[in-house]
Coordinates of C-alpha atoms and ligand atoms in Angstrom, one line a residue:
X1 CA -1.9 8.1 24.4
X2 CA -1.4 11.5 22.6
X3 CA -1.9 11.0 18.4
X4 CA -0.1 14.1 17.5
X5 CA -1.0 14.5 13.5
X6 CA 1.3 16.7 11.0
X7 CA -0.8 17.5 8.2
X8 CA -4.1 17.3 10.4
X9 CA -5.6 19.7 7.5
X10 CA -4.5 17.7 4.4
X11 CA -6.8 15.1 2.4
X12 CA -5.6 11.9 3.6
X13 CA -6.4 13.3 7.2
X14 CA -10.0 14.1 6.2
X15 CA -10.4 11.0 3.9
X16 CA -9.0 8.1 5.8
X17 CA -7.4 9.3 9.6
X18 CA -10.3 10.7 10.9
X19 CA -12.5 7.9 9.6
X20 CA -10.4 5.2 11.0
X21 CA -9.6 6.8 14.1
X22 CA -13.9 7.3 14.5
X23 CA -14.6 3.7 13.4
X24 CA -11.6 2.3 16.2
X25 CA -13.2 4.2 19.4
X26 CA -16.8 2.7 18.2
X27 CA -15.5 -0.6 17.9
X28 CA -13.6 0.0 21.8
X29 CA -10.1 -0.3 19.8
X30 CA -9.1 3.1 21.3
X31 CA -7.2 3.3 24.4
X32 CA -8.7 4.4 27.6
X33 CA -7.8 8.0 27.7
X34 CA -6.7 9.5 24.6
X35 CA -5.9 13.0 22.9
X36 CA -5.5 14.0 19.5
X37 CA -3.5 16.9 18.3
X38 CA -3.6 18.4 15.2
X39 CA -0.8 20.3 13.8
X40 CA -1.1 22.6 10.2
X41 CA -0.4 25.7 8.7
X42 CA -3.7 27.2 9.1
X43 CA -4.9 29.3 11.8
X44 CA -7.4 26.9 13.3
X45 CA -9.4 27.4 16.6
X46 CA -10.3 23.4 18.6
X47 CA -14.2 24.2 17.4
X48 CA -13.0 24.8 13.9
X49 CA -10.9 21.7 13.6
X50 CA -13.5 19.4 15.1
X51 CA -16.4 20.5 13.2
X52 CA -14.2 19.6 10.2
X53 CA -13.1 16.2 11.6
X54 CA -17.0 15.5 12.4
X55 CA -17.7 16.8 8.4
X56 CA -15.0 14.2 7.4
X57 CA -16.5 11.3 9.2
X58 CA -19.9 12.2 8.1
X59 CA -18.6 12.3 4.2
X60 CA -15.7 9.5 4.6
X61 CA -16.5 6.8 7.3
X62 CA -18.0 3.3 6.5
X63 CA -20.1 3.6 9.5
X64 CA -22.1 7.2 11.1
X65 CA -23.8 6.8 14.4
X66 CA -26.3 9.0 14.7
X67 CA -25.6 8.9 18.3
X68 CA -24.6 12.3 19.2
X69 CA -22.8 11.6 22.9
X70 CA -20.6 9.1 21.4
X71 CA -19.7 11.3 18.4
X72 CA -19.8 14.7 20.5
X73 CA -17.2 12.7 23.0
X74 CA -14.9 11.6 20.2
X75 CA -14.9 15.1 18.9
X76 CA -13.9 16.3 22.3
X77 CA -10.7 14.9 22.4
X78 CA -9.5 16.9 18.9
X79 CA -7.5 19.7 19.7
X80 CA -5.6 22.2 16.8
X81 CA -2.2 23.9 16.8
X82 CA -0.9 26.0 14.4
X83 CA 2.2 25.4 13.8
X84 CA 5.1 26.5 11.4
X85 CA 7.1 22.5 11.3
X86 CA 10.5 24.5 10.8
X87 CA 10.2 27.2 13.8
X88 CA 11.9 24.8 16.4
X89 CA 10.5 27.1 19.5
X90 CA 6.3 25.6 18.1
X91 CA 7.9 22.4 19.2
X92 CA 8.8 23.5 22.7
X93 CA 5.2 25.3 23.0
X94 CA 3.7 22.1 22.1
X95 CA 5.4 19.8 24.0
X96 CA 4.2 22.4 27.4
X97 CA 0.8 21.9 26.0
X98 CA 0.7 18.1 25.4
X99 CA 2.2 17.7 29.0
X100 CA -0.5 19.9 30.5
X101 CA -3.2 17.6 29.1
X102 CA -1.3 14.6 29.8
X103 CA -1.5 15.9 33.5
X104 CA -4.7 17.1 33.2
X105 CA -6.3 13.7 31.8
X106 CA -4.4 11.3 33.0
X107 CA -3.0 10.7 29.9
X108 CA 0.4 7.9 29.7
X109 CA 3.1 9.6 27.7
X110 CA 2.6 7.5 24.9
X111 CA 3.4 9.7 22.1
X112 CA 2.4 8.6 18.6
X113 CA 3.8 10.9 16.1
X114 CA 1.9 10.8 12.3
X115 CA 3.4 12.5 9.4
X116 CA 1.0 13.3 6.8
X117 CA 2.9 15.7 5.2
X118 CA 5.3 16.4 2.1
X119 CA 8.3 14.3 2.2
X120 CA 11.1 17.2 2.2
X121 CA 9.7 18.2 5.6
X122 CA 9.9 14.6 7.2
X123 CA 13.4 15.0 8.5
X124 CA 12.8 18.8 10.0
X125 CA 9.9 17.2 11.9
X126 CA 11.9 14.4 13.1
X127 CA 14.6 16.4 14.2
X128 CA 12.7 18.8 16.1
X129 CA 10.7 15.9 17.8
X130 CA 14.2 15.1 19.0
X131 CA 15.6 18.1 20.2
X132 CA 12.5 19.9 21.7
X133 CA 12.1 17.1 24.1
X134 CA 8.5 15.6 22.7
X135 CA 10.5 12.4 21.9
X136 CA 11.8 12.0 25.3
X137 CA 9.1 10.1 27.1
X138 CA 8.3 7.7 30.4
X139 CA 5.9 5.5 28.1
X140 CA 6.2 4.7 24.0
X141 CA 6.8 6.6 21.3
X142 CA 6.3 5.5 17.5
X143 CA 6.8 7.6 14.5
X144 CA 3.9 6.8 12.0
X145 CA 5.1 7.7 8.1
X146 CA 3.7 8.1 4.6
X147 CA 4.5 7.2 1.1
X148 CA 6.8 8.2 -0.8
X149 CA 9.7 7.3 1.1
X150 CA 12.3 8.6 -1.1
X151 CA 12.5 9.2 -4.7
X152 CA 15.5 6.7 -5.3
X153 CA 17.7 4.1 -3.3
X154 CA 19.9 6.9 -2.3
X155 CA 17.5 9.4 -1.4
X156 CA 15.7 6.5 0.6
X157 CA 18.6 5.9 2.5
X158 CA 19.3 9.5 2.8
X159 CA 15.9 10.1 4.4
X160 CA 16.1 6.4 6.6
X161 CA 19.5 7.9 8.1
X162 CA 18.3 10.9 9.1
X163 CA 15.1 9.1 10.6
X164 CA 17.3 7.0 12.9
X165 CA 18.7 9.9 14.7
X166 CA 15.7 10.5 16.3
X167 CA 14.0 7.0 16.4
X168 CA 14.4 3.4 16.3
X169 CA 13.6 0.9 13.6
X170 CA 11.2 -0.7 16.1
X171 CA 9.8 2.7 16.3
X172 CA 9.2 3.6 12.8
X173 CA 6.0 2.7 11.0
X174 CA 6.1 3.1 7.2
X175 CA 2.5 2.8 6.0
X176 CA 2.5 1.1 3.0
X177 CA -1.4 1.5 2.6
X178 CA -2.2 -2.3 0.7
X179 CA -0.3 -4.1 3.4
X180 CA -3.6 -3.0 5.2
X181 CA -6.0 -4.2 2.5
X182 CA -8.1 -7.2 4.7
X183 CA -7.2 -9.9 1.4
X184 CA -3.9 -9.0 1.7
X185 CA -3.6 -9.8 5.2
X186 CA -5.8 -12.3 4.7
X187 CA -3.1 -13.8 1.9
X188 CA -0.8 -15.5 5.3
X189 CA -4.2 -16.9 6.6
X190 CA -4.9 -18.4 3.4
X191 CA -1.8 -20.5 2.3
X192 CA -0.8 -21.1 6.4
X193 CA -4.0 -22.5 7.7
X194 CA -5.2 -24.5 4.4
X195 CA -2.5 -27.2 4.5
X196 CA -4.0 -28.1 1.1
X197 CA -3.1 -24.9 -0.4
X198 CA 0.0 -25.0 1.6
X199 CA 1.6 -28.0 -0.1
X200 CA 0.7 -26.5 -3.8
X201 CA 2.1 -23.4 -2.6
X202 CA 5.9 -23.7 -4.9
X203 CA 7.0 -24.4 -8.3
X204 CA 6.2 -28.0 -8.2
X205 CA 2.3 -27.0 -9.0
X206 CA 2.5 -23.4 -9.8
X207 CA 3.2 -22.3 -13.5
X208 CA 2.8 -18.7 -12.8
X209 CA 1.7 -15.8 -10.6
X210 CA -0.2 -12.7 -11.9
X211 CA -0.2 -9.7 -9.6
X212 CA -2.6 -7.1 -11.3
X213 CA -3.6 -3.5 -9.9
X214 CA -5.4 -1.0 -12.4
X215 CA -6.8 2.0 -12.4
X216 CA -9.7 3.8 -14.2
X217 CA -8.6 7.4 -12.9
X218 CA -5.6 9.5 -14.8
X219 CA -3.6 11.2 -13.2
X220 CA -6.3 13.8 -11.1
X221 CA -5.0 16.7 -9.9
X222 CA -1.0 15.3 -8.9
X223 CA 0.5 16.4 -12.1
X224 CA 3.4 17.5 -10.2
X225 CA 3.8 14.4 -8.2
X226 CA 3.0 11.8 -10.5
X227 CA 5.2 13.3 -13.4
X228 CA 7.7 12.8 -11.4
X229 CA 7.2 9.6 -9.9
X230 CA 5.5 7.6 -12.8
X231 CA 3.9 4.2 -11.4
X232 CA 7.2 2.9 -11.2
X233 CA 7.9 4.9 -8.3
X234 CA 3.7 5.0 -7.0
X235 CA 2.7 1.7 -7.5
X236 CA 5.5 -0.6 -8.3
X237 CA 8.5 0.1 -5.8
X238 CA 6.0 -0.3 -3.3
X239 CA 2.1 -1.8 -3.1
X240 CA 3.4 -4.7 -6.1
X241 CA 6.6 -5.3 -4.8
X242 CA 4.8 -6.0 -0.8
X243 CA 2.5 -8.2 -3.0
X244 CA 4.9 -10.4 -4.4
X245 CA 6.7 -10.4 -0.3
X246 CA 2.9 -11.1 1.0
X247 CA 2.5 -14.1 -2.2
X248 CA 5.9 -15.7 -2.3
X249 CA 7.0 -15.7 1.5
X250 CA 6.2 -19.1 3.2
X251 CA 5.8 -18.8 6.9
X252 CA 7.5 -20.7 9.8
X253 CA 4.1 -22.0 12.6
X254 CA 4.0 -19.8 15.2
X255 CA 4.5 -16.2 13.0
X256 CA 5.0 -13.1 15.1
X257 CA 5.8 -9.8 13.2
X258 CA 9.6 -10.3 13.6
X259 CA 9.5 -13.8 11.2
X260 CA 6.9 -12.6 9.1
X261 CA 9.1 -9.4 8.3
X262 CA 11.9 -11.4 8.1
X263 CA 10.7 -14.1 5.6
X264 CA 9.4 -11.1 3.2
X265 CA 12.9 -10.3 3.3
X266 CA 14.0 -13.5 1.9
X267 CA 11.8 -13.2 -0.7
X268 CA 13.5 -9.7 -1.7
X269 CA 16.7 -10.8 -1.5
X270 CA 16.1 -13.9 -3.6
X271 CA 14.4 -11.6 -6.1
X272 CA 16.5 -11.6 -9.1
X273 CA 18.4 -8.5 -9.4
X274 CA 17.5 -6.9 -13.0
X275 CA 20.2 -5.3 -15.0
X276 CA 19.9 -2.3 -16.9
X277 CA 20.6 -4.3 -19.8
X278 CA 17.6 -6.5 -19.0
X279 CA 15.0 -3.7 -18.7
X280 CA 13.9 -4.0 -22.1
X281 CA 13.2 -7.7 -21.8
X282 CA 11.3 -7.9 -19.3
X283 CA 9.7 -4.3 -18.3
X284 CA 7.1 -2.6 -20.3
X285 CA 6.8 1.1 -19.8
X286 CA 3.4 2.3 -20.7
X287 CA 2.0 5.9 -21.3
X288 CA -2.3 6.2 -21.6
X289 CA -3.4 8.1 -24.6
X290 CA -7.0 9.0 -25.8
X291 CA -9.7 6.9 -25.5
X292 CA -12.4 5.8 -24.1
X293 CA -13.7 4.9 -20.0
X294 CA -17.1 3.4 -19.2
X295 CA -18.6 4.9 -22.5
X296 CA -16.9 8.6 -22.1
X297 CA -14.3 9.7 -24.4
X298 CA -11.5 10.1 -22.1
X299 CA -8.0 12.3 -23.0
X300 CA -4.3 11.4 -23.1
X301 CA -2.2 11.4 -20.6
X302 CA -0.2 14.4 -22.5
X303 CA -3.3 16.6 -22.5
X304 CA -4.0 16.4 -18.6
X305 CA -3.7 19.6 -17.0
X306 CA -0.4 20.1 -15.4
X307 CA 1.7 17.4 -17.8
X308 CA 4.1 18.7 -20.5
X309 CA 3.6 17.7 -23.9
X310 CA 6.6 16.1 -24.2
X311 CA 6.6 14.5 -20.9
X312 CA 7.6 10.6 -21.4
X313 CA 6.7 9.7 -17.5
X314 CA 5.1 6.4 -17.3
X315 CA 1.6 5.6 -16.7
X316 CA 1.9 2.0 -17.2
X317 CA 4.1 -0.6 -16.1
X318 CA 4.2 -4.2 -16.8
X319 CA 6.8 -6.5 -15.7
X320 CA 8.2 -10.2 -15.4
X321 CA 10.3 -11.2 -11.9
X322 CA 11.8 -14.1 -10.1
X323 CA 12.4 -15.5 -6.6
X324 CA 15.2 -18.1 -7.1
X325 CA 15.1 -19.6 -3.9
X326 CA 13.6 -23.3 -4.0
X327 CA 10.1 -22.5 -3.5
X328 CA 9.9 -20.5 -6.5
X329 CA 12.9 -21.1 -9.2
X330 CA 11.7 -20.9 -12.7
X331 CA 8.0 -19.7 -11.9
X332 CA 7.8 -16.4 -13.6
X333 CA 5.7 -13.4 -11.0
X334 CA 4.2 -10.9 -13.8
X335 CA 3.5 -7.7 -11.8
X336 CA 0.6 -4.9 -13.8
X337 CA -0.4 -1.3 -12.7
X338 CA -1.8 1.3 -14.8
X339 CA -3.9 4.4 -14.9
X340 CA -6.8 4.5 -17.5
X341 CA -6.9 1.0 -17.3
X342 CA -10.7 -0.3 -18.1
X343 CA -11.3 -1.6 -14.7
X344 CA -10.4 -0.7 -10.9
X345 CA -9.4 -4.0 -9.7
X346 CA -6.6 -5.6 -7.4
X347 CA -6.2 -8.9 -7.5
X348 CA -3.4 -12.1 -7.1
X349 CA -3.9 -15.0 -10.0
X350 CA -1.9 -18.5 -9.1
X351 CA -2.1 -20.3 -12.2
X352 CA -1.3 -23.9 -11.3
X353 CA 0.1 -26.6 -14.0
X354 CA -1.9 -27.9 -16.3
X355 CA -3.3 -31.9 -15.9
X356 CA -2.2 -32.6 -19.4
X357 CA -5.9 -33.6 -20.6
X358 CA -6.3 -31.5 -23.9
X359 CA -9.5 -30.1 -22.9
X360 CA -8.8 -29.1 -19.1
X361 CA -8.1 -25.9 -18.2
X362 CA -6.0 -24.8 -15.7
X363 CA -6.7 -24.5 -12.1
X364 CA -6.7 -20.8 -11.0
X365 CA -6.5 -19.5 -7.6
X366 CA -8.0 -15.6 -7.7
X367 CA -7.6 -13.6 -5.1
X368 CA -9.3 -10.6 -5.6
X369 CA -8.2 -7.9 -3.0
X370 CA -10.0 -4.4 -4.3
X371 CA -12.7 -3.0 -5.1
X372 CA -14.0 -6.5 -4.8
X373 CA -12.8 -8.6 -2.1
X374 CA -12.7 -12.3 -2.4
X375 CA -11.4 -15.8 -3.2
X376 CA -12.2 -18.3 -5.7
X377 CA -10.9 -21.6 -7.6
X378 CA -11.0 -22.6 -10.8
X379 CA -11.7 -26.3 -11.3
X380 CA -12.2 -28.8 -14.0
X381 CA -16.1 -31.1 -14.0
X382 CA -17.5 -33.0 -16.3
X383 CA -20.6 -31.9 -17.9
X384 CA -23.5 -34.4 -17.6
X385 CA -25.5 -33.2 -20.8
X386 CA -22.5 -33.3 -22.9
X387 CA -19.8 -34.4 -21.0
X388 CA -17.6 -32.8 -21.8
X389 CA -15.2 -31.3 -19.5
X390 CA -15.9 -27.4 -18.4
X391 CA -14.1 -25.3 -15.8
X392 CA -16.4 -24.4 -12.8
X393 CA -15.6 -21.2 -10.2
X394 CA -16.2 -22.0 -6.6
X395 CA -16.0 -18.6 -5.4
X396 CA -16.1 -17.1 -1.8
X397 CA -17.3 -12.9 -1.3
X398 CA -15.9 -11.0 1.4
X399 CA -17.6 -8.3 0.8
X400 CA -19.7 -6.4 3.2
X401 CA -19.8 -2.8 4.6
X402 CA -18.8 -3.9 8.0
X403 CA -15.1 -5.4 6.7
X404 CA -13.0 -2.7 8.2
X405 CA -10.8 -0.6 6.3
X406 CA -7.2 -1.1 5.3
X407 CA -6.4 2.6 7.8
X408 CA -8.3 1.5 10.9
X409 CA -6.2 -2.1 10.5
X410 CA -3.3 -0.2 10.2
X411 CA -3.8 2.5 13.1
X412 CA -5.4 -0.1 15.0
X413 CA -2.1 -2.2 14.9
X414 CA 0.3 0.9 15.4
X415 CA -1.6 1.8 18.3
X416 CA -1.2 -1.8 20.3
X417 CA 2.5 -1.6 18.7
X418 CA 2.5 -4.3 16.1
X419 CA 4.8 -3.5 13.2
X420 CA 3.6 -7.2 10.9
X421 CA 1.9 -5.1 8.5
X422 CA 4.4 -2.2 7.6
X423 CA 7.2 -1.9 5.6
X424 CA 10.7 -2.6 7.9
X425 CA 13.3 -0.3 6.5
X426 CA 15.2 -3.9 4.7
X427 CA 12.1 -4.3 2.3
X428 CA 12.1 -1.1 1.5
X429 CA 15.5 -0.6 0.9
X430 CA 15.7 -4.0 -1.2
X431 CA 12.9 -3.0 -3.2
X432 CA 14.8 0.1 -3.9
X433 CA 17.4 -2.0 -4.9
X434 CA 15.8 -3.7 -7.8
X435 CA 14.3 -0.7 -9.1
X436 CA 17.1 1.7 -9.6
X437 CA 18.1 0.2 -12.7
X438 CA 14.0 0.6 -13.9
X439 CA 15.0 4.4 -13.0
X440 CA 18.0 4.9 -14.6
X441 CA 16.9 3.3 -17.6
X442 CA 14.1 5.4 -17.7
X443 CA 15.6 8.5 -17.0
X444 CA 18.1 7.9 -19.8
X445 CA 14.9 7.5 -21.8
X446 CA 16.7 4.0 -23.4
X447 CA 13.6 1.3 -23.8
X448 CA 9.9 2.3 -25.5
X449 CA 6.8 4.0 -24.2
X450 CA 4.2 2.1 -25.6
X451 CA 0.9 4.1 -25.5
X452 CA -1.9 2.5 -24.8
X453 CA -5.4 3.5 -25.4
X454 CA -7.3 5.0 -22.0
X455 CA -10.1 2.2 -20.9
X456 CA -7.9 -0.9 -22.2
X457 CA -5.9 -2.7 -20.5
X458 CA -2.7 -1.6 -21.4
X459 CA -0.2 -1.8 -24.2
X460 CA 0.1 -4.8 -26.5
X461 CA 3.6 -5.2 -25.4
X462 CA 2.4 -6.3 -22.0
X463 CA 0.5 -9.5 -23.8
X464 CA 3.5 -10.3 -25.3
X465 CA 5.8 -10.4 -22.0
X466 CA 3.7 -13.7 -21.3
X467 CA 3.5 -15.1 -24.1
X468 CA 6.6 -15.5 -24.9
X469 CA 6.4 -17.7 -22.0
X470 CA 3.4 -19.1 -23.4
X471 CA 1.3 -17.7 -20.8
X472 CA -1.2 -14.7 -21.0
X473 CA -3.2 -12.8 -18.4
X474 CA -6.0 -14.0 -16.7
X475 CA -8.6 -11.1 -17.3
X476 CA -11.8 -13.1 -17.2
X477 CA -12.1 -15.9 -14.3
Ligands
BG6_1 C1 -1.6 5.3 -4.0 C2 -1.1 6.0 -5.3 O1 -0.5 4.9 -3.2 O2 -2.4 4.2 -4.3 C3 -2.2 6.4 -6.1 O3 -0.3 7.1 -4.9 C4 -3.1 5.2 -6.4 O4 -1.8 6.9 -7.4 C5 -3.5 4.5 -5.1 O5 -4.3 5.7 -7.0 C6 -4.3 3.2 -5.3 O6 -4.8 2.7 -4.1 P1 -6.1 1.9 -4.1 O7 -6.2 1.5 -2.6 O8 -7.2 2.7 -4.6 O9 -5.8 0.7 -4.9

């Protein structure tokens, strides 16, 4: 297999590819003979570019052998090319050189193409992978992509269209990085194989769902991005929105990627569309102002570097959804993501109905997915000394070093060509879907930007989404 990397020079390349790639040939999850090309702007010799991919795994990778034959013969099979992506005769020169090695090496022409780059080059890559010829192969090829795919539904098509002219869906990998998070594919395991938690799994037990995902850091240095984007478009349209598919979807026995792609599906298209005259109800746009992280007086959002003073971009975003298929009619989903939040924490809370004794609480399934990784239920005993009723946590840790990373998951699946865990074009599109309105509203500037201290945990408004369902969020279990 050749690994042909655009963007081999970029961050995510040094901070999670390399890493990934090292931590899949220790663990034997490489194939037999394999090369690795990297493509960038720079003017790179083969040593250069592998004594920076051996830096990155020394800084980045969850795991450093000190074994130098086994790191010296990973390192051997990094080669550099600089290329310019728009200069249509690099592809031709490439494509002479990637043949030679597959000759050379024995190498199947199993061509995996990943785009780390800027999205306005994507479709200049594609094309030219088409027309030099370095599509055109006797083995596989599969076309590995990054967020953000597109900046609205019609750009998103725009950019899935011209994707298709050079590769099929079954081809296309869109990395949506938390689908490889290992609680969130842990999250089918969970409801499928505990047929206890499978039958409470609908709206006859379940009250509500609480999908939270903050942030300590601001906005670092992506002004220009993330002005533009806002965490509707970096957080929402994707990583929340695959967390509700991931929560709500209930899966046929037997599950290959095919039904488990399908039923997330289902779950967007029973996801009730929002009007733009509905925004206001039931989204909370959020902007961080000063105040205060881990005991350090932290700015605005409006002072970082890079950010217009009069920029209204949102930092926050707090909303309410429904599925209203017959799982999940009338159970509210309440979605969070902010930056300068007070802590960095993923996690999934099922809040299940209430016994009706006065001094139970409720029984809460956590499901905490990053930093910390782990499950635990909330449960009602009586106290001996006292006895009165108290809620206990049974909790389960998953946390340990060795739990792979969400990347090597990821590569590790793209490499032995199973799509389960990335985003089919359908989900993304659909999520689109019920976004746009969030945009346009937005853009016409039409509901508040509550600003919310940095280091809390948002704006009041987002407290008050729930309870005026009488519900609030579950910050403490
Ligand atoms: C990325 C966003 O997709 O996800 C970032 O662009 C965000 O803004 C990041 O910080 C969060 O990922 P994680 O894995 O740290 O929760």
């Amino acid at each position: 297999m050749t690994f042909v990397l655009f963007g081999a020079t970029g961050d995510l390349a040094k901070r999670k590819i390399f890493p990934a790639l090292y931590n899949l040939f220790l663990d034997g999850k490489m194939p037999d003979s394999f090369s690795i090309i990297g493509l960038g702007r720079r003017e790179w010799s083969d040593q250069k570019f592998q004594t920076h991919v051996e830096e990155s795994i020394r800084s980045f990778s969850r795991r450093i052998m000190e074994d130098n034959p086994k790191m010296n013969q990973f390192l051997h099979a990094f080669h550099y090319s600089a290329v310019d992506i728009t200069d249509q005769q690099a592809y031709t020169t490439l494509l002479n050189d990637i043949q030679k090695q597959e000759n050379e090496l024995s190498i199947p022409e199993n061509r995996l193409f990943y785009l780390s780059v800027a999205p306005d080059l994507v479709d200049t890559i594609t094309a030219n992978i088409k027309s030099s010829g370095l599509g055109s192969v006797n083995g596989w090829k599969r076309l590995i992509i990054e967020k953000p795919f597109g900046h609205d539904l019609a750009s998103a098509r725009t950019l899935n269209a011209k994707l298709s002219e050079s590769f099929e869906e079954k081809e296309i990998y869109r990395i949506d990085h938390y689908l490889g998070k290992p609680m969130v594919q842990n999250l089918e395991a969970l409801v499928s194989a505990n047929p206890a938690l499978e039958a409470l799994w609908n709206r006859d037990h379940i009250t509500n769902v609480q999908i939270t995902a903050s942030e300590t850091v601001g906005v670092e240095e992506r002004a220009g991005y993330y002005d533009r984007a806002g965490a509707i478009r970096d957080m929402v349209q994707n990583h929340l929105l695959q967390l509700i598919m991931m929560t709500a979807m209930h899966l046929p026995e037997d599950s290959d990627a095919e039904k488990v792609r399908a039923e997330k599906r289902k779950v967007m298209e029973y996801l009730r569309p929002l009007q733009k005259e509905d925004v206001e109800a039931n989204v909370i746009r959020g902007q961080y102002g000063p105040g205060e992280i881990l005991g350090a007086p932290a700015g605005g959002y409006l002072e970082e570097p890079g950010i217009e003073a009069s920029s209204r971009n949102d930092t926050f975003i707090a909303a309410r959804l429904w599925v209203d298929n017959d799982f999940w009619a009338g159970v509210p989903f309440y979605i969070r993501t902010g930056k300068r939040m007070k802590d960095k924490s993923t996690r999934i809370v099922i809040e299940f109905k209430h016994s009706g004794k006065v001094d139970a609480a409720p029984n809460l399934l956590t499901i905490d997915i990053s930093p910390f990784e782990g499950v635990s239920f909330q449960l009602n005993m009586k106290n001996p000394f006292n006895n009165q009723i108290e809620p206990v946590v049974i909790d389960f840790s998953a946390n340990s070093k060795d739990v792979p990373e969400a990347y090597e998951l990821l590569l590790s699946d793209a490499l032995r060509g199973n799509p389960t865990f990335f985003a089919h074009w359908k989900e993304v599109e659909l999520s689109w879907e019920w976004v746009q309105p969030i945009l346009d509203v937005f853009e016409e500037d039409k509901v508040p930007l509550h600003v919310y201290p940095a280091g809390s945990m948002g704006p009041d408004a987002s407290q008050q989404l729930l309870k005026e369902d009488g519900f609030s969020w579950w910050d403490h279990v």
